[in-house]
mmCIF file of C-alpha atoms in Angstrom:
data_model
loop_
_atom_site.group_PDB
_atom_site.id
_atom_site.type_symbol
_atom_site.label_atom_id
_atom_site.label_comp_id
_atom_site.label_asym_id
_atom_site.label_seq_id
_atom_site.Cartn_x
_atom_site.Cartn_y
_atom_site.Cartn_z
ATOM 1 C CA GLY A 1 -178.932 -103.798 -74.337
ATOM 2 C CA ALA A 2 -178.608 -103.522 -70.311
ATOM 3 C CA GLY A 3 -175.935 -102.190 -68.285
ATOM 4 C CA VAL A 4 -174.332 -102.892 -64.945
ATOM 5 C CA SER A 5 -176.826 -103.123 -61.921
ATOM 6 C CA GLN A 6 -175.895 -103.187 -58.672
ATOM 7 C CA THR A 7 -178.232 -103.727 -55.951
ATOM 8 C CA PRO A 8 -178.515 -102.033 -53.138
ATOM 9 C CA SER A 9 -178.886 -98.721 -53.987
ATOM 10 C CA ASN A 10 -178.595 -98.601 -51.017
ATOM 11 C CA LYS A 11 -177.302 -100.206 -47.723
ATOM 12 C CA VAL A 12 -177.195 -99.033 -43.576
ATOM 13 C CA THR A 13 -176.115 -101.269 -41.303
ATOM 14 C CA GLU A 14 -174.502 -101.176 -38.230
ATOM 15 C CA LYS A 15 -170.629 -101.446 -36.801
ATOM 16 C CA GLY A 16 -170.398 -105.417 -35.999
ATOM 17 C CA LYS A 17 -172.549 -106.618 -38.840
ATOM 18 C CA TYR A 18 -172.327 -108.387 -42.611
ATOM 19 C CA VAL A 19 -172.915 -106.602 -45.575
ATOM 20 C CA GLU A 20 -173.405 -108.466 -49.190
ATOM 21 C CA LEU A 21 -173.589 -106.022 -52.665
ATOM 22 C CA ARG A 22 -174.362 -107.981 -55.903
ATOM 23 C CA CYS A 23 -172.869 -106.646 -59.215
ATOM 24 C CA ASP A 24 -174.834 -107.810 -62.604
ATOM 25 C CA PRO A 25 -172.395 -107.360 -64.614
ATOM 26 C CA ILE A 26 -172.870 -106.472 -68.537
ATOM 27 C CA SER A 27 -174.203 -109.668 -70.806
ATOM 28 C CA GLY A 28 -170.651 -111.462 -72.177
ATOM 29 C CA HIS A 29 -168.628 -109.484 -70.318
ATOM 30 C CA THR A 30 -166.346 -112.203 -68.901
ATOM 31 C CA ALA A 31 -164.195 -108.605 -66.660
ATOM 32 C CA LEU A 32 -165.672 -107.739 -63.025
ATOM 33 C CA TYR A 33 -164.174 -104.727 -61.326
ATOM 34 C CA TRP A 34 -164.946 -103.622 -57.696
ATOM 35 C CA TYR A 35 -164.157 -100.402 -56.702
ATOM 36 C CA ARG A 36 -164.867 -98.596 -53.964
ATOM 37 C CA GLN A 37 -164.580 -94.460 -53.762
ATOM 38 C CA SER A 38 -165.065 -92.813 -50.800
ATOM 39 C CA LEU A 39 -166.587 -89.255 -49.892
ATOM 40 C CA GLY A 40 -164.815 -86.919 -52.004
ATOM 41 C CA GLN A 41 -162.555 -89.257 -53.499
ATOM 42 C CA GLY A 42 -161.636 -91.060 -56.650
ATOM 43 C CA PRO A 43 -162.731 -94.501 -56.715
ATOM 44 C CA GLU A 44 -160.367 -97.408 -55.499
ATOM 45 C CA PHE A 45 -159.167 -100.835 -56.948
ATOM 46 C CA LEU A 46 -160.546 -103.339 -54.561
ATOM 47 C CA ILE A 47 -160.661 -107.344 -56.840
ATOM 48 C CA TYR A 48 -160.565 -107.983 -59.848
ATOM 49 C CA PHE A 49 -162.913 -111.342 -61.643
ATOM 50 C CA GLN A 50 -161.715 -112.889 -65.420
ATOM 51 C CA GLY A 51 -164.649 -115.635 -65.344
ATOM 52 C CA THR A 52 -164.633 -117.550 -61.492
ATOM 53 C CA GLY A 53 -161.014 -116.322 -60.416
ATOM 54 C CA ALA A 54 -160.052 -113.981 -58.222
ATOM 55 C CA ALA A 55 -157.461 -112.846 -61.184
ATOM 56 C CA ASP A 56 -156.508 -109.685 -58.771
ATOM 57 C CA ASP A 57 -157.152 -108.933 -55.310
ATOM 58 C CA SER A 58 -154.458 -106.175 -53.923
ATOM 59 C CA GLY A 59 -156.561 -103.804 -53.599
ATOM 60 C CA LEU A 60 -159.233 -105.961 -50.734
ATOM 61 C CA PRO A 61 -157.688 -103.912 -47.615
ATOM 62 C CA ASN A 62 -157.730 -106.205 -45.317
ATOM 63 C CA ASP A 63 -159.575 -110.207 -44.863
ATOM 64 C CA ARG A 64 -163.036 -108.544 -43.846
ATOM 65 C CA PHE A 65 -163.289 -107.934 -47.207
ATOM 66 C CA PHE A 66 -164.089 -110.741 -50.240
ATOM 67 C CA ALA A 67 -165.275 -110.722 -52.905
ATOM 68 C CA VAL A 68 -166.984 -114.437 -54.876
ATOM 69 C CA ARG A 69 -168.184 -114.757 -58.829
ATOM 70 C CA PRO A 70 -169.114 -118.913 -58.706
ATOM 71 C CA GLU A 71 -169.969 -118.991 -62.118
ATOM 72 C CA GLY A 72 -168.863 -115.934 -63.734
ATOM 73 C CA SER A 73 -171.626 -114.136 -63.969
ATOM 74 C CA VAL A 74 -172.344 -112.057 -60.634
ATOM 75 C CA SER A 75 -169.946 -110.854 -58.370
ATOM 76 C CA THR A 76 -170.975 -110.691 -54.385
ATOM 77 C CA LEU A 77 -167.943 -108.351 -52.166
ATOM 78 C CA LYS A 78 -169.417 -109.389 -48.664
ATOM 79 C CA ILE A 79 -168.373 -106.994 -46.135
ATOM 80 C CA GLN A 80 -167.454 -109.089 -42.387
ATOM 81 C CA ARG A 81 -167.544 -106.905 -38.343
ATOM 82 C CA THR A 82 -168.550 -103.833 -40.514
ATOM 83 C CA GLU A 83 -166.676 -100.546 -39.355
ATOM 84 C CA ARG A 84 -167.495 -97.490 -39.892
ATOM 85 C CA GLY A 85 -164.554 -96.779 -42.135
ATOM 86 C CA ASP A 86 -166.365 -98.978 -44.639
ATOM 87 C CA SER A 87 -168.575 -96.621 -45.657
ATOM 88 C CA ALA A 88 -168.200 -95.447 -48.621
ATOM 89 C CA VAL A 89 -169.838 -95.680 -52.224
ATOM 90 C CA TYR A 90 -168.896 -99.609 -53.953
ATOM 91 C CA LEU A 91 -168.728 -98.824 -57.471
ATOM 92 C CA CYS A 92 -168.694 -102.382 -59.608
ATOM 93 C CA ALA A 93 -167.650 -102.039 -64.041
ATOM 94 C CA SER A 94 -167.354 -105.095 -66.153
ATOM 95 C CA SER A 95 -165.929 -105.170 -69.326
ATOM 96 C CA ARG A 96 -165.485 -107.822 -72.664
ATOM 97 C CA GLY A 97 -161.811 -108.755 -71.597
ATOM 98 C CA THR A 98 -158.498 -108.207 -70.074
ATOM 99 C CA GLY A 99 -156.907 -106.533 -72.860
ATOM 100 C CA GLY A 100 -155.540 -102.820 -71.164
ATOM 101 C CA ASP A 101 -157.736 -101.376 -73.479
ATOM 102 C CA GLY A 102 -161.451 -102.534 -73.015
ATOM 103 C CA GLU A 103 -163.532 -100.361 -71.744
ATOM 104 C CA GLN A 104 -164.931 -100.954 -67.953
ATOM 105 C CA TYR A 105 -168.448 -100.020 -67.550
ATOM 106 C CA PHE A 106 -170.265 -98.956 -64.504
ATOM 107 C CA GLY A 107 -172.692 -99.728 -62.571
ATOM 108 C CA PRO A 108 -174.503 -96.631 -60.782
ATOM 109 C CA GLY A 109 -172.566 -98.532 -57.268
ATOM 110 C CA THR A 110 -174.252 -99.326 -53.987
ATOM 111 C CA ARG A 111 -173.536 -96.424 -50.666
ATOM 112 C CA LEU A 112 -173.168 -98.082 -47.642
ATOM 113 C CA THR A 113 -173.508 -96.429 -44.349
ATOM 114 C CA VAL A 114 -171.925 -97.709 -41.282
ATOM 115 C CA THR A 115 -173.335 -96.161 -37.702
ATOM 116 C CA ALA B 1 -146.772 -97.392 -58.406
ATOM 117 C CA GLN B 2 -148.464 -95.645 -60.989
ATOM 118 C CA SER B 3 -150.612 -92.803 -59.592
ATOM 119 C CA VAL B 4 -152.803 -89.599 -60.883
ATOM 120 C CA THR B 5 -152.864 -86.397 -59.614
ATOM 121 C CA GLN B 6 -155.665 -83.891 -60.712
ATOM 122 C CA PRO B 7 -154.227 -80.954 -59.065
ATOM 123 C CA ASP B 8 -158.043 -78.684 -59.848
ATOM 124 C CA ILE B 9 -160.335 -80.316 -56.696
ATOM 125 C CA HIS B 10 -163.163 -77.197 -58.311
ATOM 126 C CA ILE B 11 -162.587 -75.279 -61.461
ATOM 127 C CA THR B 12 -166.036 -72.462 -61.590
ATOM 128 C CA VAL B 13 -166.575 -71.726 -65.193
ATOM 129 C CA SER B 14 -169.233 -69.690 -66.722
ATOM 130 C CA GLU B 15 -171.953 -71.476 -69.470
ATOM 131 C CA GLY B 16 -170.069 -70.604 -73.329
ATOM 132 C CA ALA B 17 -166.449 -70.365 -71.696
ATOM 133 C CA SER B 18 -164.074 -73.196 -72.579
ATOM 134 C CA LEU B 19 -162.767 -75.197 -69.989
ATOM 135 C CA GLU B 20 -159.548 -77.117 -69.418
ATOM 136 C CA LEU B 21 -159.545 -79.937 -67.246
ATOM 137 C CA ARG B 22 -155.794 -80.727 -65.401
ATOM 138 C CA CYS B 23 -154.426 -84.606 -65.376
ATOM 139 C CA ASN B 24 -150.400 -85.717 -64.152
ATOM 140 C CA TYR B 25 -149.732 -89.021 -64.219
ATOM 141 C CA SER B 26 -146.852 -91.347 -62.575
ATOM 142 C CA TYR B 27 -146.050 -94.871 -64.679
ATOM 143 C CA GLY B 28 -143.110 -96.286 -65.326
ATOM 144 C CA ALA B 29 -144.585 -97.432 -69.541
ATOM 145 C CA THR B 30 -146.496 -95.811 -71.987
ATOM 146 C CA PRO B 31 -150.056 -95.688 -70.482
ATOM 147 C CA TYR B 32 -153.371 -95.595 -71.043
ATOM 148 C CA LEU B 33 -155.338 -92.925 -69.954
ATOM 149 C CA PHE B 34 -158.634 -92.003 -69.589
ATOM 150 C CA TRP B 35 -161.346 -89.462 -68.697
ATOM 151 C CA TYR B 36 -164.299 -90.161 -66.928
ATOM 152 C CA VAL B 37 -167.381 -87.977 -65.601
ATOM 153 C CA GLN B 38 -169.736 -88.367 -63.086
ATOM 154 C CA SER B 39 -172.717 -86.468 -62.576
ATOM 155 C CA PRO B 40 -175.244 -87.148 -59.188
ATOM 156 C CA GLY B 41 -176.770 -89.979 -58.550
ATOM 157 C CA GLN B 42 -174.848 -91.686 -61.751
ATOM 158 C CA GLY B 43 -172.115 -93.902 -63.057
ATOM 159 C CA LEU B 44 -168.734 -92.825 -64.058
ATOM 160 C CA GLN B 45 -169.142 -92.916 -69.007
ATOM 161 C CA LEU B 46 -166.337 -92.852 -70.203
ATOM 162 C CA LEU B 47 -165.408 -89.430 -72.173
ATOM 163 C CA LEU B 48 -162.611 -90.725 -74.403
ATOM 164 C CA LYS B 49 -159.363 -92.173 -73.504
ATOM 165 C CA TYR B 50 -155.609 -93.090 -75.873
ATOM 166 C CA PHE B 51 -153.777 -95.747 -75.720
ATOM 167 C CA SER B 52 -151.546 -95.387 -79.002
ATOM 168 C CA GLY B 53 -151.580 -92.916 -81.640
ATOM 169 C CA ASP B 54 -152.751 -90.061 -82.374
ATOM 170 C CA THR B 55 -152.210 -87.376 -78.881
ATOM 171 C CA LEU B 56 -154.902 -85.405 -80.298
ATOM 172 C CA VAL B 57 -157.525 -87.774 -78.944
ATOM 173 C CA GLN B 58 -161.248 -86.279 -79.444
ATOM 174 C CA GLY B 59 -164.400 -87.612 -77.400
ATOM 175 C CA ILE B 60 -168.342 -87.670 -76.389
ATOM 176 C CA LYS B 61 -170.317 -84.610 -75.540
ATOM 177 C CA GLY B 62 -167.646 -82.518 -77.343
ATOM 178 C CA PHE B 63 -164.405 -82.716 -75.039
ATOM 179 C CA GLU B 64 -160.887 -83.863 -76.181
ATOM 180 C CA ALA B 65 -157.819 -84.625 -74.655
ATOM 181 C CA GLU B 66 -154.011 -84.078 -75.405
ATOM 182 C CA PHE B 67 -151.037 -86.535 -73.957
ATOM 183 C CA LYS B 68 -148.620 -84.636 -73.383
ATOM 184 C CA ARG B 69 -145.456 -87.476 -72.608
ATOM 185 C CA SER B 70 -142.778 -85.407 -71.773
ATOM 186 C CA GLN B 71 -145.250 -83.676 -69.752
ATOM 187 C CA SER B 72 -146.869 -86.843 -68.469
ATOM 188 C CA SER B 73 -150.021 -85.056 -68.810
ATOM 189 C CA PHE B 74 -153.162 -85.893 -69.978
ATOM 190 C CA ASN B 75 -155.147 -82.861 -69.894
ATOM 191 C CA LEU B 76 -159.042 -82.246 -70.745
ATOM 192 C CA ARG B 77 -160.827 -79.205 -73.054
ATOM 193 C CA LYS B 78 -163.823 -78.389 -73.973
ATOM 194 C CA PRO B 79 -164.002 -75.429 -75.951
ATOM 195 C CA SER B 80 -167.320 -74.084 -74.698
ATOM 196 C CA VAL B 81 -169.661 -75.120 -72.349
ATOM 197 C CA HIS B 82 -172.911 -75.693 -71.622
ATOM 198 C CA TRP B 83 -174.100 -75.605 -68.444
ATOM 199 C CA SER B 84 -174.769 -79.310 -68.277
ATOM 200 C CA ASP B 85 -171.235 -79.745 -68.697
ATOM 201 C CA ALA B 86 -171.277 -79.427 -64.502
ATOM 202 C CA ALA B 87 -170.245 -82.878 -63.155
ATOM 203 C CA GLU B 88 -167.619 -84.726 -60.917
ATOM 204 C CA TYR B 89 -165.051 -84.962 -63.365
ATOM 205 C CA PHE B 90 -162.264 -88.573 -62.831
ATOM 206 C CA CYS B 91 -158.849 -88.887 -65.572
ATOM 207 C CA ALA B 92 -157.106 -92.086 -64.914
ATOM 208 C CA VAL B 93 -154.343 -94.241 -65.736
ATOM 209 C CA GLY B 94 -155.284 -98.038 -66.707
ATOM 210 C CA SER B 95 -152.544 -100.859 -66.034
ATOM 211 C CA MET B 96 -150.758 -102.241 -69.215
ATOM 212 C CA ILE B 97 -150.217 -105.312 -68.014
ATOM 213 C CA LYS B 98 -153.063 -108.391 -68.862
ATOM 214 C CA ALA B 99 -152.523 -110.907 -66.249
ATOM 215 C CA ALA B 100 -153.793 -107.720 -64.190
ATOM 216 C CA GLY B 101 -156.476 -106.945 -66.424
ATOM 217 C CA ASN B 102 -157.340 -103.107 -66.836
ATOM 218 C CA LYS B 103 -156.676 -102.343 -63.729
ATOM 219 C CA LEU B 104 -157.871 -98.507 -63.459
ATOM 220 C CA THR B 105 -155.857 -95.450 -60.863
ATOM 221 C CA PHE B 106 -157.913 -92.845 -60.585
ATOM 222 C CA GLY B 107 -157.681 -88.835 -59.439
ATOM 223 C CA GLY B 108 -158.855 -87.125 -57.081
ATOM 224 C CA GLY B 109 -161.177 -85.548 -59.391
ATOM 225 C CA THR B 110 -162.213 -82.206 -60.754
ATOM 226 C CA ARG B 111 -165.747 -81.017 -59.481
ATOM 227 C CA VAL B 112 -166.833 -78.560 -62.387
ATOM 228 C CA LEU B 113 -169.383 -76.091 -61.413
ATOM 229 C CA VAL B 114 -171.279 -74.380 -64.723
ATOM 230 C CA LYS B 115 -172.567 -70.745 -63.883
ATOM 231 C CA PRO B 116 -175.267 -68.976 -66.529
#
């Protein structure tokens, strides 16, 4: 079956612009996660959705970052007034449930470059 | 707060030789532990996971890992490396608090190079 998909695969934007990154989880997966992976580092947690609600947004670095999942499926990560430090690969993952043993399936990521 | 340390940034191994990647974690309770592999241009793929029970866990692609509570370690091993194992490997610890879902904290990764 189809895995997690993310669009676009690459995004180049100018400093100060607004960007949206999209994630399509595996069908039927209720949990959705966003992570950010900077060059040479491991992924860092940003936000977790259970259904439509953000159950944990403690990883969002500041109020320029926001994410939604209005119908409990597709999610959009939104970044306002982008800065060069936002350049990274943004990863999305989904899993069936909320249990700690729920395997997360990762998408290929969106590489964001802020010039 | 939970944390994961992968002491080796790079490891070079000859094809056919054994491989061991180190992972140390810090967590207040019995952790959920994971190893992921990331190949160039690919997404993260789960190799194996530990939740409870037998401390030696078997995964895909011939990998195994051993949970040692006394050492707070979860090292990954493979007896004989193939050229296709060249990739970056990430150890992660998952939160066990249901309300927090399965938030993963990753180590910095170990890049494995395989010599012919």
